[in-house]
mmCIF file with all atom_site columns, C-alpha atoms in Angstrom:
data_model
loop_
_atom_site.group_PDB
_atom_site.id
_atom_site.type_symbol
_atom_site.label_atom_id
_atom_site.label_alt_id
_atom_site.label_comp_id
_atom_site.label_asym_id
_atom_site.label_entity_id
_atom_site.label_seq_id
_atom_site.pdbx_PDB_ins_code
_atom_site.Cartn_x
_atom_site.Cartn_y
_atom_site.Cartn_z
_atom_site.occupancy
_atom_site.B_iso_or_equiv
_atom_site.pdbx_formal_charge
_atom_site.auth_seq_id
_atom_site.auth_comp_id
_atom_site.auth_asym_id
_atom_site.auth_atom_id
_atom_site.pdbx_PDB_model_num
ATOM 1   C CA . MET A 1 1   ? 24.022  -1.200  11.977  1.00 56.00 ? 1   MET A CA 1
ATOM 2   C CA . ASP A 1 2   ? 20.326  -0.344  12.199  1.00 80.00 ? 2   ASP A CA 1
ATOM 3   C CA . LYS A 1 3   ? 18.043  -1.620  9.490   1.00 93.00 ? 3   LYS A CA 1
ATOM 4   C CA . MET A 1 4   ? 16.589  0.911   7.074   1.00 96.00 ? 4   MET A CA 1
ATOM 5   C CA . ASP A 1 5   ? 12.990  1.579   8.096   1.00 97.00 ? 5   ASP A CA 1
ATOM 6   C CA . TYR A 1 6   ? 11.134  3.738   5.586   1.00 97.00 ? 6   TYR A CA 1
ATOM 7   C CA . LYS A 1 7   ? 8.456   4.525   8.168   1.00 97.00 ? 7   LYS A CA 1
ATOM 8   C CA . LYS A 1 8   ? 11.151  6.403   10.110  1.00 96.00 ? 8   LYS A CA 1
ATOM 9   C CA . THR A 1 9   ? 13.294  7.800   7.289   1.00 96.00 ? 9   THR A CA 1
ATOM 10  C CA . ASN A 1 10  ? 10.271  8.938   5.240   1.00 97.00 ? 10  ASN A CA 1
ATOM 11  C CA . LYS A 1 11  ? 8.133   10.299  8.074   1.00 97.00 ? 11  LYS A CA 1
ATOM 12  C CA . GLU A 1 12  ? 6.293   12.616  5.695   1.00 97.00 ? 12  GLU A CA 1
ATOM 13  C CA . LEU A 1 13  ? 4.941   9.532   3.888   1.00 98.00 ? 13  LEU A CA 1
ATOM 14  C CA . TYR A 1 14  ? 4.222   7.262   6.852   1.00 98.00 ? 14  TYR A CA 1
ATOM 15  C CA . GLN A 1 15  ? 3.602   9.467   9.897   1.00 97.00 ? 15  GLN A CA 1
ATOM 16  C CA . PRO A 1 16  ? 0.970   12.055  8.946   1.00 98.00 ? 16  PRO A CA 1
ATOM 17  C CA . LYS A 1 17  ? -1.107  13.812  11.567  1.00 97.00 ? 17  LYS A CA 1
ATOM 18  C CA . THR A 1 18  ? -4.754  13.084  12.322  1.00 98.00 ? 18  THR A CA 1
ATOM 19  C CA . GLU A 1 19  ? -5.565  16.343  10.564  1.00 98.00 ? 19  GLU A CA 1
ATOM 20  C CA . PRO A 1 20  ? -5.235  16.468  6.750   1.00 98.00 ? 20  PRO A CA 1
ATOM 21  C CA . GLY A 1 21  ? -2.127  17.801  5.040   1.00 98.00 ? 21  GLY A CA 1
ATOM 22  C CA . ILE A 1 22  ? -0.739  18.071  1.534   1.00 98.00 ? 22  ILE A CA 1
ATOM 23  C CA . ILE A 1 23  ? 2.171   16.026  0.185   1.00 98.00 ? 23  ILE A CA 1
ATOM 24  C CA . ASP A 1 24  ? 3.905   15.508  -3.150  1.00 98.00 ? 24  ASP A CA 1
ATOM 25  C CA . VAL A 1 25  ? 4.555   11.752  -3.299  1.00 98.00 ? 25  VAL A CA 1
ATOM 26  C CA . PRO A 1 26  ? 7.677   10.767  -5.275  1.00 97.00 ? 26  PRO A CA 1
ATOM 27  C CA . ALA A 1 27  ? 8.183   7.792   -7.567  1.00 98.00 ? 27  ALA A CA 1
ATOM 28  C CA . MET A 1 28  ? 8.665   4.511   -5.700  1.00 98.00 ? 28  MET A CA 1
ATOM 29  C CA . THR A 1 29  ? 9.012   0.852   -6.637  1.00 98.00 ? 29  THR A CA 1
ATOM 30  C CA . PHE A 1 30  ? 6.285   -1.604  -5.631  1.00 98.00 ? 30  PHE A CA 1
ATOM 31  C CA . ILE A 1 31  ? 5.313   -5.203  -6.095  1.00 98.00 ? 31  ILE A CA 1
ATOM 32  C CA . GLN A 1 32  ? 1.650   -5.028  -7.094  1.00 98.00 ? 32  GLN A CA 1
ATOM 33  C CA . LEU A 1 33  ? -1.296  -7.356  -7.632  1.00 98.00 ? 33  LEU A CA 1
ATOM 34  C CA . ASN A 1 34  ? -4.694  -6.383  -9.062  1.00 98.00 ? 34  ASN A CA 1
ATOM 35  C CA . GLY A 1 35  ? -7.969  -8.029  -8.201  1.00 97.00 ? 35  GLY A CA 1
ATOM 36  C CA . ARG A 1 36  ? -11.647 -7.740  -7.288  1.00 96.00 ? 36  ARG A CA 1
ATOM 37  C CA . GLY A 1 37  ? -13.849 -8.667  -4.358  1.00 95.00 ? 37  GLY A CA 1
ATOM 38  C CA . ASN A 1 38  ? -14.427 -8.227  -0.640  1.00 94.00 ? 38  ASN A CA 1
ATOM 39  C CA . PRO A 1 39  ? -11.120 -7.860  1.253   1.00 94.00 ? 39  PRO A CA 1
ATOM 40  C CA . ASN A 1 40  ? -12.709 -9.385  4.368   1.00 92.00 ? 40  ASN A CA 1
ATOM 41  C CA . ASP A 1 41  ? -13.470 -12.722 2.683   1.00 93.00 ? 41  ASP A CA 1
ATOM 42  C CA . PRO A 1 42  ? -10.999 -15.122 4.377   1.00 90.00 ? 42  PRO A CA 1
ATOM 43  C CA . GLU A 1 43  ? -10.917 -17.326 1.273   1.00 90.00 ? 43  GLU A CA 1
ATOM 44  C CA . GLY A 1 44  ? -11.095 -14.473 -1.211  1.00 92.00 ? 44  GLY A CA 1
ATOM 45  C CA . GLU A 1 45  ? -8.743  -13.178 -3.847  1.00 96.00 ? 45  GLU A CA 1
ATOM 46  C CA . TYR A 1 46  ? -7.502  -10.286 -1.714  1.00 97.00 ? 46  TYR A CA 1
ATOM 47  C CA . GLN A 1 47  ? -6.186  -12.484 1.104   1.00 96.00 ? 47  GLN A CA 1
ATOM 48  C CA . LYS A 1 48  ? -4.291  -14.599 -1.414  1.00 97.00 ? 48  LYS A CA 1
ATOM 49  C CA . ALA A 1 49  ? -2.847  -11.475 -3.016  1.00 98.00 ? 49  ALA A CA 1
ATOM 50  C CA . VAL A 1 50  ? -1.590  -10.232 0.362   1.00 97.00 ? 50  VAL A CA 1
ATOM 51  C CA . GLU A 1 51  ? 0.048   -13.604 1.026   1.00 97.00 ? 51  GLU A CA 1
ATOM 52  C CA . THR A 1 52  ? 1.781   -13.420 -2.356  1.00 98.00 ? 52  THR A CA 1
ATOM 53  C CA . LEU A 1 53  ? 3.029   -9.881  -1.737  1.00 98.00 ? 53  LEU A CA 1
ATOM 54  C CA . TYR A 1 54  ? 4.521   -10.712 1.642   1.00 98.00 ? 54  TYR A CA 1
ATOM 55  C CA . THR A 1 55  ? 6.038   -13.957 0.380   1.00 98.00 ? 55  THR A CA 1
ATOM 56  C CA . LEU A 1 56  ? 7.819   -12.171 -2.468  1.00 98.00 ? 56  LEU A CA 1
ATOM 57  C CA . SER A 1 57  ? 8.854   -9.234  -0.287  1.00 98.00 ? 57  SER A CA 1
ATOM 58  C CA . TYR A 1 58  ? 10.391  -11.438 2.390   1.00 98.00 ? 58  TYR A CA 1
ATOM 59  C CA . THR A 1 59  ? 12.040  -13.650 -0.224  1.00 98.00 ? 59  THR A CA 1
ATOM 60  C CA . ILE A 1 60  ? 13.853  -10.546 -1.510  1.00 98.00 ? 60  ILE A CA 1
ATOM 61  C CA . LYS A 1 61  ? 14.690  -9.354  2.007   1.00 98.00 ? 61  LYS A CA 1
ATOM 62  C CA . MET A 1 62  ? 16.171  -12.760 2.941   1.00 97.00 ? 62  MET A CA 1
ATOM 63  C CA . SER A 1 63  ? 17.895  -13.368 -0.404  1.00 96.00 ? 63  SER A CA 1
ATOM 64  C CA . PRO A 1 64  ? 21.472  -12.919 0.954   1.00 95.00 ? 64  PRO A CA 1
ATOM 65  C CA . LYS A 1 65  ? 20.896  -15.941 3.198   1.00 94.00 ? 65  LYS A CA 1
ATOM 66  C CA . ASN A 1 66  ? 20.197  -18.105 0.156   1.00 89.00 ? 66  ASN A CA 1
ATOM 67  C CA . GLY A 1 67  ? 22.858  -16.913 -2.272  1.00 90.00 ? 67  GLY A CA 1
ATOM 68  C CA . PRO A 1 68  ? 24.706  -13.799 -3.411  1.00 92.00 ? 68  PRO A CA 1
ATOM 69  C CA . ALA A 1 69  ? 23.160  -10.537 -2.219  1.00 95.00 ? 69  ALA A CA 1
ATOM 70  C CA . PRO A 1 70  ? 21.617  -8.361  -4.944  1.00 96.00 ? 70  PRO A CA 1
ATOM 71  C CA . ASN A 1 71  ? 23.785  -5.479  -6.071  1.00 97.00 ? 71  ASN A CA 1
ATOM 72  C CA . GLY A 1 72  ? 23.240  -2.542  -3.714  1.00 97.00 ? 72  GLY A CA 1
ATOM 73  C CA . TYR A 1 73  ? 21.516  -4.670  -1.060  1.00 97.00 ? 73  TYR A CA 1
ATOM 74  C CA . PHE A 1 74  ? 21.151  -3.264  2.468   1.00 96.00 ? 74  PHE A CA 1
ATOM 75  C CA . GLU A 1 75  ? 19.364  -4.428  5.616   1.00 96.00 ? 75  GLU A CA 1
ATOM 76  C CA . TYR A 1 76  ? 15.831  -3.050  5.844   1.00 98.00 ? 76  TYR A CA 1
ATOM 77  C CA . VAL A 1 77  ? 12.387  -3.458  7.351   1.00 97.00 ? 77  VAL A CA 1
ATOM 78  C CA . VAL A 1 78  ? 9.741   -4.609  4.870   1.00 98.00 ? 78  VAL A CA 1
ATOM 79  C CA . PRO A 1 79  ? 7.450   -1.582  4.346   1.00 98.00 ? 79  PRO A CA 1
ATOM 80  C CA . PRO A 1 80  ? 3.731   -1.750  5.175   1.00 98.00 ? 80  PRO A CA 1
ATOM 81  C CA . LEU A 1 81  ? 0.996   -3.153  2.990   1.00 98.00 ? 81  LEU A CA 1
ATOM 82  C CA . GLU A 1 82  ? -0.800  -0.563  0.845   1.00 98.00 ? 82  GLU A CA 1
ATOM 83  C CA . GLY A 1 83  ? -3.889  -0.604  -1.331  1.00 98.00 ? 83  GLY A CA 1
ATOM 84  C CA . LEU A 1 84  ? -5.558  1.366   -4.098  1.00 97.00 ? 84  LEU A CA 1
ATOM 85  C CA . TRP A 1 85  ? -9.347  0.983   -4.073  1.00 96.00 ? 85  TRP A CA 1
ATOM 86  C CA . TRP A 1 86  ? -12.198 1.795   -6.448  1.00 95.00 ? 86  TRP A CA 1
ATOM 87  C CA . GLN A 1 87  ? -15.643 0.691   -7.597  1.00 92.00 ? 87  GLN A CA 1
ATOM 88  C CA . GLU A 1 88  ? -16.830 0.947   -11.165 1.00 88.00 ? 88  GLU A CA 1
ATOM 89  C CA . GLY A 1 89  ? -19.061 3.963   -11.696 1.00 81.00 ? 89  GLY A CA 1
ATOM 90  C CA . LEU A 1 90  ? -18.227 5.560   -8.342  1.00 79.00 ? 90  LEU A CA 1
ATOM 91  C CA . ARG A 1 91  ? -15.942 8.456   -7.497  1.00 74.00 ? 91  ARG A CA 1
ATOM 92  C CA . GLY A 1 92  ? -14.557 7.340   -4.163  1.00 68.00 ? 92  GLY A CA 1
ATOM 93  C CA . VAL A 1 93  ? -15.623 4.180   -2.337  1.00 74.00 ? 93  VAL A CA 1
ATOM 94  C CA . ASP A 1 94  ? -18.883 2.760   -0.980  1.00 76.00 ? 94  ASP A CA 1
ATOM 95  C CA . LEU A 1 95  ? -18.025 0.780   2.157   1.00 76.00 ? 95  LEU A CA 1
ATOM 96  C CA . THR A 1 96  ? -21.510 -0.763  2.278   1.00 78.00 ? 96  THR A CA 1
ATOM 97  C CA . SER A 1 97  ? -20.841 -2.683  -0.940  1.00 86.00 ? 97  SER A CA 1
ATOM 98  C CA . LYS A 1 98  ? -17.445 -4.316  -0.420  1.00 89.00 ? 98  LYS A CA 1
ATOM 99  C CA . ASP A 1 99  ? -18.106 -7.168  -2.841  1.00 91.00 ? 99  ASP A CA 1
ATOM 100 C CA . THR A 1 100 ? -17.872 -4.661  -5.705  1.00 92.00 ? 100 THR A CA 1
ATOM 101 C CA . PHE A 1 101 ? -14.375 -3.454  -4.805  1.00 94.00 ? 101 PHE A CA 1
ATOM 102 C CA . SER A 1 102 ? -11.585 -3.465  -7.339  1.00 95.00 ? 102 SER A CA 1
ATOM 103 C CA . TRP A 1 103 ? -8.134  -3.067  -5.830  1.00 97.00 ? 103 TRP A CA 1
ATOM 104 C CA . THR A 1 104 ? -4.408  -2.971  -6.295  1.00 98.00 ? 104 THR A CA 1
ATOM 105 C CA . ALA A 1 105 ? -2.589  -4.492  -3.322  1.00 98.00 ? 105 ALA A CA 1
ATOM 106 C CA . MET A 1 106 ? 1.062   -3.476  -3.082  1.00 98.00 ? 106 MET A CA 1
ATOM 107 C CA . ILE A 1 107 ? 4.220   -3.347  -0.962  1.00 98.00 ? 107 ILE A CA 1
ATOM 108 C CA . ARG A 1 108 ? 7.038   -0.865  -1.495  1.00 98.00 ? 108 ARG A CA 1
ATOM 109 C CA . GLN A 1 109 ? 10.476  -2.233  -2.381  1.00 98.00 ? 109 GLN A CA 1
ATOM 110 C CA . PRO A 1 110 ? 13.950  -0.795  -1.785  1.00 98.00 ? 110 PRO A CA 1
ATOM 111 C CA . ASP A 1 111 ? 15.667  0.950   -4.682  1.00 96.00 ? 111 ASP A CA 1
ATOM 112 C CA . PHE A 1 112 ? 17.988  -2.004  -5.368  1.00 98.00 ? 112 PHE A CA 1
ATOM 113 C CA . VAL A 1 113 ? 15.009  -4.167  -6.398  1.00 98.00 ? 113 VAL A CA 1
ATOM 114 C CA . ASN A 1 114 ? 14.958  -4.238  -10.207 1.00 98.00 ? 114 ASN A CA 1
ATOM 115 C CA . GLU A 1 115 ? 13.390  -6.641  -12.696 1.00 98.00 ? 115 GLU A CA 1
ATOM 116 C CA . GLN A 1 116 ? 16.288  -9.087  -12.294 1.00 98.00 ? 116 GLN A CA 1
ATOM 117 C CA . VAL A 1 117 ? 15.963  -9.175  -8.501  1.00 98.00 ? 117 VAL A CA 1
ATOM 118 C CA . PHE A 1 118 ? 12.182  -9.507  -8.762  1.00 98.00 ? 118 PHE A CA 1
ATOM 119 C CA . ALA A 1 119 ? 12.421  -12.327 -11.330 1.00 98.00 ? 119 ALA A CA 1
ATOM 120 C CA . ALA A 1 120 ? 14.835  -14.221 -9.079  1.00 97.00 ? 120 ALA A CA 1
ATOM 121 C CA . ALA A 1 121 ? 12.384  -13.898 -6.175  1.00 98.00 ? 121 ALA A CA 1
ATOM 122 C CA . VAL A 1 122 ? 9.515   -15.149 -8.337  1.00 98.00 ? 122 VAL A CA 1
ATOM 123 C CA . GLU A 1 123 ? 11.522  -18.218 -9.334  1.00 97.00 ? 123 GLU A CA 1
ATOM 124 C CA . ALA A 1 124 ? 12.539  -18.869 -5.715  1.00 97.00 ? 124 ALA A CA 1
ATOM 125 C CA . VAL A 1 125 ? 8.916   -18.771 -4.562  1.00 98.00 ? 125 VAL A CA 1
ATOM 126 C CA . LYS A 1 126 ? 7.871   -21.089 -7.383  1.00 98.00 ? 126 LYS A CA 1
ATOM 127 C CA . ARG A 1 127 ? 10.459  -23.628 -6.205  1.00 97.00 ? 127 ARG A CA 1
ATOM 128 C CA . LYS A 1 128 ? 9.983   -23.356 -2.455  1.00 96.00 ? 128 LYS A CA 1
ATOM 129 C CA . LYS A 1 129 ? 6.300   -22.407 -2.110  1.00 97.00 ? 129 LYS A CA 1
ATOM 130 C CA . PRO A 1 130 ? 4.497   -23.617 -5.248  1.00 97.00 ? 130 PRO A CA 1
ATOM 131 C CA . GLN A 1 131 ? 1.132   -23.155 -3.501  1.00 97.00 ? 131 GLN A CA 1
ATOM 132 C CA . VAL A 1 132 ? 1.640   -19.364 -3.652  1.00 97.00 ? 132 VAL A CA 1
ATOM 133 C CA . ASP A 1 133 ? 0.440   -17.970 -6.987  1.00 97.00 ? 133 ASP A CA 1
ATOM 134 C CA . VAL A 1 134 ? 2.982   -15.393 -8.210  1.00 98.00 ? 134 VAL A CA 1
ATOM 135 C CA . SER A 1 135 ? 1.707   -15.333 -11.797 1.00 97.00 ? 135 SER A CA 1
ATOM 136 C CA . LYS A 1 136 ? -0.176  -12.031 -11.435 1.00 96.00 ? 136 LYS A CA 1
ATOM 137 C CA . ALA A 1 137 ? 2.451   -10.132 -9.446  1.00 98.00 ? 137 ALA A CA 1
ATOM 138 C CA . GLY A 1 138 ? 4.445   -7.388  -11.122 1.00 98.00 ? 138 GLY A CA 1
ATOM 139 C CA . LEU A 1 139 ? 7.169   -4.876  -10.308 1.00 98.00 ? 139 LEU A CA 1
ATOM 140 C CA . VAL A 1 140 ? 5.946   -1.340  -10.934 1.00 98.00 ? 140 VAL A CA 1
ATOM 141 C CA . THR A 1 141 ? 7.275   2.198   -10.589 1.00 97.00 ? 141 THR A CA 1
ATOM 142 C CA . PHE A 1 142 ? 4.403   4.204   -9.123  1.00 96.00 ? 142 PHE A CA 1
ATOM 143 C CA . THR A 1 143 ? 4.377   8.012   -9.067  1.00 96.00 ? 143 THR A CA 1
ATOM 144 C CA . GLU A 1 144 ? 1.425   9.359   -7.099  1.00 97.00 ? 144 GLU A CA 1
ATOM 145 C CA . GLY A 1 145 ? 2.193   13.076  -7.167  1.00 97.00 ? 145 GLY A CA 1
ATOM 146 C CA . LEU A 1 146 ? 0.236   15.756  -5.335  1.00 98.00 ? 146 LEU A CA 1
ATOM 147 C CA . CYS A 1 147 ? -2.089  14.347  -2.645  1.00 98.00 ? 147 CYS A CA 1
ATOM 148 C CA . VAL A 1 148 ? -3.892  15.169  0.571   1.00 98.00 ? 148 VAL A CA 1
ATOM 149 C CA . GLN A 1 149 ? -3.418  12.588  3.307   1.00 98.00 ? 149 GLN A CA 1
ATOM 150 C CA . CYS A 1 150 ? -4.531  12.007  6.877   1.00 98.00 ? 150 CYS A CA 1
ATOM 151 C CA . MET A 1 151 ? -4.011  9.431   9.619   1.00 98.00 ? 151 MET A CA 1
ATOM 152 C CA . HIS A 1 152 ? -7.230  7.520   10.286  1.00 98.00 ? 152 HIS A CA 1
ATOM 153 C CA . ILE A 1 153 ? -7.470  5.800   13.656  1.00 98.00 ? 153 ILE A CA 1
ATOM 154 C CA . GLY A 1 154 ? -10.139 3.176   14.175  1.00 97.00 ? 154 GLY A CA 1
ATOM 155 C CA . SER A 1 155 ? -12.325 0.887   12.126  1.00 96.00 ? 155 SER A CA 1
ATOM 156 C CA . PHE A 1 156 ? -12.049 0.818   8.345   1.00 94.00 ? 156 PHE A CA 1
ATOM 157 C CA . ASP A 1 157 ? -15.828 1.281   8.303   1.00 93.00 ? 157 ASP A CA 1
ATOM 158 C CA . ASP A 1 158 ? -15.389 4.699   9.961   1.00 96.00 ? 158 ASP A CA 1
ATOM 159 C CA . GLU A 1 159 ? -13.153 6.032   7.175   1.00 95.00 ? 159 GLU A CA 1
ATOM 160 C CA . PRO A 1 160 ? -15.896 8.276   5.664   1.00 94.00 ? 160 PRO A CA 1
ATOM 161 C CA . ALA A 1 161 ? -15.519 10.687  8.597   1.00 97.00 ? 161 ALA A CA 1
ATOM 162 C CA . THR A 1 162 ? -11.793 11.098  7.874   1.00 97.00 ? 162 THR A CA 1
ATOM 163 C CA . VAL A 1 163 ? -12.453 11.406  4.142   1.00 96.00 ? 163 VAL A CA 1
ATOM 164 C CA . ALA A 1 164 ? -14.939 14.180  4.919   1.00 97.00 ? 164 ALA A CA 1
ATOM 165 C CA . LYS A 1 165 ? -12.195 16.060  6.807   1.00 98.00 ? 165 LYS A CA 1
ATOM 166 C CA . MET A 1 166 ? -9.906  15.605  3.823   1.00 98.00 ? 166 MET A CA 1
ATOM 167 C CA . ASN A 1 167 ? -12.545 16.916  1.440   1.00 97.00 ? 167 ASN A CA 1
ATOM 168 C CA . SER A 1 168 ? -13.030 20.008  3.612   1.00 98.00 ? 168 SER A CA 1
ATOM 169 C CA . TYR A 1 169 ? -9.279  20.602  3.631   1.00 98.00 ? 169 TYR A CA 1
ATOM 170 C CA . ILE A 1 170 ? -9.144  20.223  -0.149  1.00 98.00 ? 170 ILE A CA 1
ATOM 171 C CA . ALA A 1 171 ? -11.897 22.808  -0.616  1.00 97.00 ? 171 ALA A CA 1
ATOM 172 C CA . GLU A 1 172 ? -10.384 25.233  1.898   1.00 97.00 ? 172 GLU A CA 1
ATOM 173 C CA . HIS A 1 173 ? -6.993  25.165  0.141   1.00 97.00 ? 173 HIS A CA 1
ATOM 174 C CA . ASP A 1 174 ? -8.323  25.792  -3.378  1.00 96.00 ? 174 ASP A CA 1
ATOM 175 C CA . LEU A 1 175 ? -7.557  22.259  -4.522  1.00 98.00 ? 175 LEU A CA 1
ATOM 176 C CA . LEU A 1 176 ? -9.638  19.776  -6.476  1.00 97.00 ? 176 LEU A CA 1
ATOM 177 C CA . CYS A 1 177 ? -10.000 16.107  -5.612  1.00 97.00 ? 177 CYS A CA 1
ATOM 178 C CA . ASP A 1 178 ? -8.535  14.222  -8.569  1.00 97.00 ? 178 ASP A CA 1
ATOM 179 C CA . LEU A 1 179 ? -9.880  10.694  -8.049  1.00 95.00 ? 179 LEU A CA 1
ATOM 180 C CA . SER A 1 180 ? -10.145 9.064   -11.477 1.00 93.00 ? 180 SER A CA 1
ATOM 181 C CA . GLU A 1 181 ? -9.557  5.852   -13.396 1.00 91.00 ? 181 GLU A CA 1
ATOM 182 C CA . VAL A 1 182 ? -5.837  6.586   -13.080 1.00 92.00 ? 182 VAL A CA 1
ATOM 183 C CA . ARG A 1 183 ? -5.571  8.125   -9.593  1.00 95.00 ? 183 ARG A CA 1
ATOM 184 C CA . ARG A 1 184 ? -7.216  6.117   -6.822  1.00 95.00 ? 184 ARG A CA 1
ATOM 185 C CA . HIS A 1 185 ? -8.277  6.153   -3.167  1.00 96.00 ? 185 HIS A CA 1
ATOM 186 C CA . HIS A 1 186 ? -5.109  5.016   -1.376  1.00 97.00 ? 186 HIS A CA 1
ATOM 187 C CA . GLU A 1 187 ? -4.714  3.322   2.006   1.00 98.00 ? 187 GLU A CA 1
ATOM 188 C CA . ILE A 1 188 ? -1.517  2.429   3.893   1.00 98.00 ? 188 ILE A CA 1
ATOM 189 C CA . TYR A 1 189 ? -1.903  -0.083  6.721   1.00 98.00 ? 189 TYR A CA 1
ATOM 190 C CA . LEU A 1 190 ? 0.354   0.630   9.697   1.00 98.00 ? 190 LEU A CA 1
ATOM 191 C CA . SER A 1 191 ? -1.369  -1.839  12.047  1.00 96.00 ? 191 SER A CA 1
ATOM 192 C CA . ASP A 1 192 ? -1.910  -5.583  11.899  1.00 91.00 ? 192 ASP A CA 1
ATOM 193 C CA . PRO A 1 193 ? -5.690  -6.064  12.361  1.00 88.00 ? 193 PRO A CA 1
ATOM 194 C CA . ARG A 1 194 ? -5.025  -9.570  13.711  1.00 88.00 ? 194 ARG A CA 1
ATOM 195 C CA . LYS A 1 195 ? -3.069  -8.126  16.654  1.00 92.00 ? 195 LYS A CA 1
ATOM 196 C CA . THR A 1 196 ? -4.526  -4.632  17.154  1.00 95.00 ? 196 THR A CA 1
ATOM 197 C CA . GLU A 1 197 ? -7.803  -3.516  18.713  1.00 96.00 ? 197 GLU A CA 1
ATOM 198 C CA . THR A 1 198 ? -10.121 -2.127  16.055  1.00 96.00 ? 198 THR A CA 1
ATOM 199 C CA . ALA A 1 199 ? -10.313 1.235   17.834  1.00 96.00 ? 199 ALA A CA 1
ATOM 200 C CA . LYS A 1 200 ? -6.501  1.569   17.652  1.00 97.00 ? 200 LYS A CA 1
ATOM 201 C CA . LEU A 1 201 ? -5.934  0.616   14.015  1.00 98.00 ? 201 LEU A CA 1
ATOM 202 C CA . LYS A 1 202 ? -3.789  3.169   12.165  1.00 98.00 ? 202 LYS A CA 1
ATOM 203 C CA . THR A 1 203 ? -4.438  3.637   8.450   1.00 98.00 ? 203 THR A CA 1
ATOM 204 C CA . ILE A 1 204 ? -3.120  6.434   6.258   1.00 98.00 ? 204 ILE A CA 1
ATOM 205 C CA . LEU A 1 205 ? -5.752  7.691   3.820   1.00 98.00 ? 205 LEU A CA 1
ATOM 206 C CA . ARG A 1 206 ? -4.479  9.495   0.732   1.00 98.00 ? 206 ARG A CA 1
ATOM 207 C CA . HIS A 1 207 ? -6.420  11.165  -2.095  1.00 97.00 ? 207 HIS A CA 1
ATOM 208 C CA . PRO A 1 208 ? -4.905  12.644  -5.248  1.00 98.00 ? 208 PRO A CA 1
ATOM 209 C CA . VAL A 1 209 ? -5.506  16.348  -5.808  1.00 98.00 ? 209 VAL A CA 1
ATOM 210 C CA . ARG A 1 210 ? -4.710  19.049  -8.339  1.00 97.00 ? 210 ARG A CA 1
ATOM 211 C CA . GLN A 1 211 ? -4.616  22.794  -8.303  1.00 95.00 ? 211 GLN A CA 1
ATOM 212 C CA . ALA A 1 212 ? -7.992  24.437  -8.899  1.00 89.00 ? 212 ALA A CA 1
#
């Protein structure tokens, strides 16, 4: 039986076109970590957060090999890393000042992952990988709602050009960009930058909107 792959079953969420489009994003479950600082710092807080997210996510995925499977468990592909980004006092992001980033790093979880399953994973990581700090990780239901999204191909530093296309689309369709302290600039990373040429990196950019 094929593994569930949300990138294929939820194409509207993970396979947008390179031209902007509108989407109503449903509620989903994520493991999340909040932090601050430059994501490119190899010793920084962000890299440690990403390690924690993947460690917990794969601990849940592999849990049937280490004990009883969680109720409702099914074989699946761990979804891609995602991030919400903001800088205090700015509406949007300033890529020239990455040290001032605040962020929420997150990975989607299957529907069977509840607080009990998450707590068991946290305890397993504490036992087997005590060097991984799970103290700040949490299980969250995240409802993003109405958004405009677009596939960005290339360097993260070139994102402003794609955001400009999104802003034009928003204006042309009588929408308002709704970036705020609650609704953030959202990125979904479909490529591994360690293995992919910068020019071929695929990143979904998503901005919240509301009706004008």
